[in-house]
XYZ file of C-alpha atoms in Angstrom:
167
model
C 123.590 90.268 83.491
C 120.916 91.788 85.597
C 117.488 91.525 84.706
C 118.687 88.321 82.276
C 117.022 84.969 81.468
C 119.496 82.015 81.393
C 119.220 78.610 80.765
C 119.208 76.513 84.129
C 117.359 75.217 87.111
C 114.535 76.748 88.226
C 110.739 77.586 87.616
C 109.329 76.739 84.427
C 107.334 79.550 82.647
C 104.822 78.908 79.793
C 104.723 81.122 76.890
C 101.320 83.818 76.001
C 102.212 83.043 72.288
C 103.046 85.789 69.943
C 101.311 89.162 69.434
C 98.180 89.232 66.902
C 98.105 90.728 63.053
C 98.528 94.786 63.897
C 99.214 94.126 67.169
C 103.010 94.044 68.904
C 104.555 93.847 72.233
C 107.632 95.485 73.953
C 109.773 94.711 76.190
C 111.025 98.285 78.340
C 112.993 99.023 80.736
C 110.548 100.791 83.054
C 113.177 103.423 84.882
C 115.192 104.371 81.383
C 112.071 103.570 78.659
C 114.677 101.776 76.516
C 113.318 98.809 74.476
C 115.227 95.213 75.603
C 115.943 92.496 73.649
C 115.124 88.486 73.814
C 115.718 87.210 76.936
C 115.730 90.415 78.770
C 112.721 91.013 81.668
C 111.383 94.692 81.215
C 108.007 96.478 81.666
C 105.430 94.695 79.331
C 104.149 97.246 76.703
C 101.310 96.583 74.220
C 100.065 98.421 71.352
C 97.058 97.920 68.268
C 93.800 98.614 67.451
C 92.174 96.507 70.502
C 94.524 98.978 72.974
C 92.666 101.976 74.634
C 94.343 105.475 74.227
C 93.715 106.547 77.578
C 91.176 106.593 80.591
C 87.820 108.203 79.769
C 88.497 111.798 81.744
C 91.182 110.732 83.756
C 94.152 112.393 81.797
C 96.421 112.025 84.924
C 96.087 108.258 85.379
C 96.067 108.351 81.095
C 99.574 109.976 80.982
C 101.133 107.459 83.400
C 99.781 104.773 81.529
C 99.690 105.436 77.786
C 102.554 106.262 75.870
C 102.962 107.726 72.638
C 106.234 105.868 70.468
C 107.630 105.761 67.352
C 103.477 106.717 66.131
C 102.286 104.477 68.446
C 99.996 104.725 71.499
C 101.607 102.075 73.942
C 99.736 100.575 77.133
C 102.403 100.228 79.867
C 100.719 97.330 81.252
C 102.535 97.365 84.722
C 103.334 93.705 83.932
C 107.203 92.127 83.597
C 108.380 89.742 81.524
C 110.703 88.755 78.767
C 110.259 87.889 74.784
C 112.232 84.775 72.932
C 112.215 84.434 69.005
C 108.735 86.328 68.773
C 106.934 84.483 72.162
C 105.988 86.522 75.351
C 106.292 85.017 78.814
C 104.921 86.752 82.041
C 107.472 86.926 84.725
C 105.582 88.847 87.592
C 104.361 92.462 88.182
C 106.608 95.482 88.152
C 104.680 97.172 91.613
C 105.625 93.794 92.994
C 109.276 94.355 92.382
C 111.287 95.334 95.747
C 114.538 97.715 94.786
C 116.756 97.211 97.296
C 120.378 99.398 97.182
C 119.847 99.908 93.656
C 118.963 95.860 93.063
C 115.499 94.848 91.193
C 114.483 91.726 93.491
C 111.010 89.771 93.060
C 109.319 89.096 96.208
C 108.383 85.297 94.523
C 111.843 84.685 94.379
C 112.832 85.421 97.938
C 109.469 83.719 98.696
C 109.938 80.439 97.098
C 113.809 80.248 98.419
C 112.444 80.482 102.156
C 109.957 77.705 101.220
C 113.195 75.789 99.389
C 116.015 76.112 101.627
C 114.563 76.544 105.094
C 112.819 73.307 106.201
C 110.840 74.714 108.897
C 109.008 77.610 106.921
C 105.725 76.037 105.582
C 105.141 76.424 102.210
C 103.073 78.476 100.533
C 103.358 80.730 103.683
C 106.280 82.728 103.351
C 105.843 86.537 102.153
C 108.965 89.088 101.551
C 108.280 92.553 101.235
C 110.265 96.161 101.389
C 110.805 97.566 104.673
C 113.017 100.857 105.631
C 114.850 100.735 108.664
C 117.116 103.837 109.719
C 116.435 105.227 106.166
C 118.023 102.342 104.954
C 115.935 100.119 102.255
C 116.098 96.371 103.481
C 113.466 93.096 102.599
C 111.370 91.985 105.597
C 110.403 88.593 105.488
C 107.304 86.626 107.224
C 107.151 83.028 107.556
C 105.094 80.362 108.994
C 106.542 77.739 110.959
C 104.818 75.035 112.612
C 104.085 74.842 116.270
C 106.433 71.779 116.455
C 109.117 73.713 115.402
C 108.566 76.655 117.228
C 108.499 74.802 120.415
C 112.034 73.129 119.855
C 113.506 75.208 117.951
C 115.446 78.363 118.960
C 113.637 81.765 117.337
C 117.483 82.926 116.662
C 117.781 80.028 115.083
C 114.915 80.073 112.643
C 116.141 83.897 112.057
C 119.570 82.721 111.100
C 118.306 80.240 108.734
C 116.424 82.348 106.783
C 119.036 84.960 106.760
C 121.422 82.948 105.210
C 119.102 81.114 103.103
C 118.675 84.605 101.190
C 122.286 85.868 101.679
């Protein structure tokens, strides 16, 4: 499923713990405000008596961030990630998130397969990022390869690579 934490290879994520005493957390689907369950990454909401209600006189900015639900005022913290049996875990930002032909895609992801699968790109030197090009939504990517490379390797080449490294 979209959107879905599974069991696997990959990056390993540390838990924030579990909410305080009159505190809670959400997990919500930012586009459809429906509340996800374990294992599901959403918009990270938070709500208790440490939360603010809004922005002092900035009503605008206010509504887009604080909700009102189920008696609750809810801070839609802009953050993504996922709960499991209680625990929160912080996945990545939701202005980060590229939405490409209807597909939620994090930039770290693309980022850190470059670095993985294409030898030449240096690591920790690889950014992806949206780009539109004939009205059509596409990623861009950047990457840094050494000057070794670029001398003996064909540009096409490197292209190539990292094209099919994301395919």
């Amino acid at each position: 499923a979209r959107n879905r934490i599974a069991e696997g290879e990959g990056s390993v994520l540390m838990c924030c713990g579990r909410s305080q005493p009159e505190h809670a957390v959400l997990i919500v689907d930012a586009a459809s405000g429906e509340v996800l369950g374990d294992d599901n990454v959403g918009e990270i909401w938070a709500a208790g008596p440490s939360i603010a209600h809004g922005y002092w006189r900035n009503l605008e900015a206010s509504a887009k961030t604080f909700v009102e639900r189920d008696g609750r005022t809810w801070l839609r913290t802009g953050d993504l990630g996922f709960l499991r049996d209680g625990e929160l875990f912080v996945t990545g930002r939701l202005k980060d998130m590229l939405i490409v032909r209807g597909h939620n895609l994090y930039p770290q992801d693309i980022e850190r397969t470059v670095e993985s699968e294409v030898p030449s790109a240096r690591k920790g030197r690889v950014a992806a990022f949206a780009v539109t090009v004939d009205g059509e939504e596409g990623i861009g990517i950047a990457a840094e390869i050494g000057r070794g490379v670029q001398k003996s390797v064909p540009a096409q080449e490197l292209i190539d690579s990292i094209r099919q490294a994301v395919a």
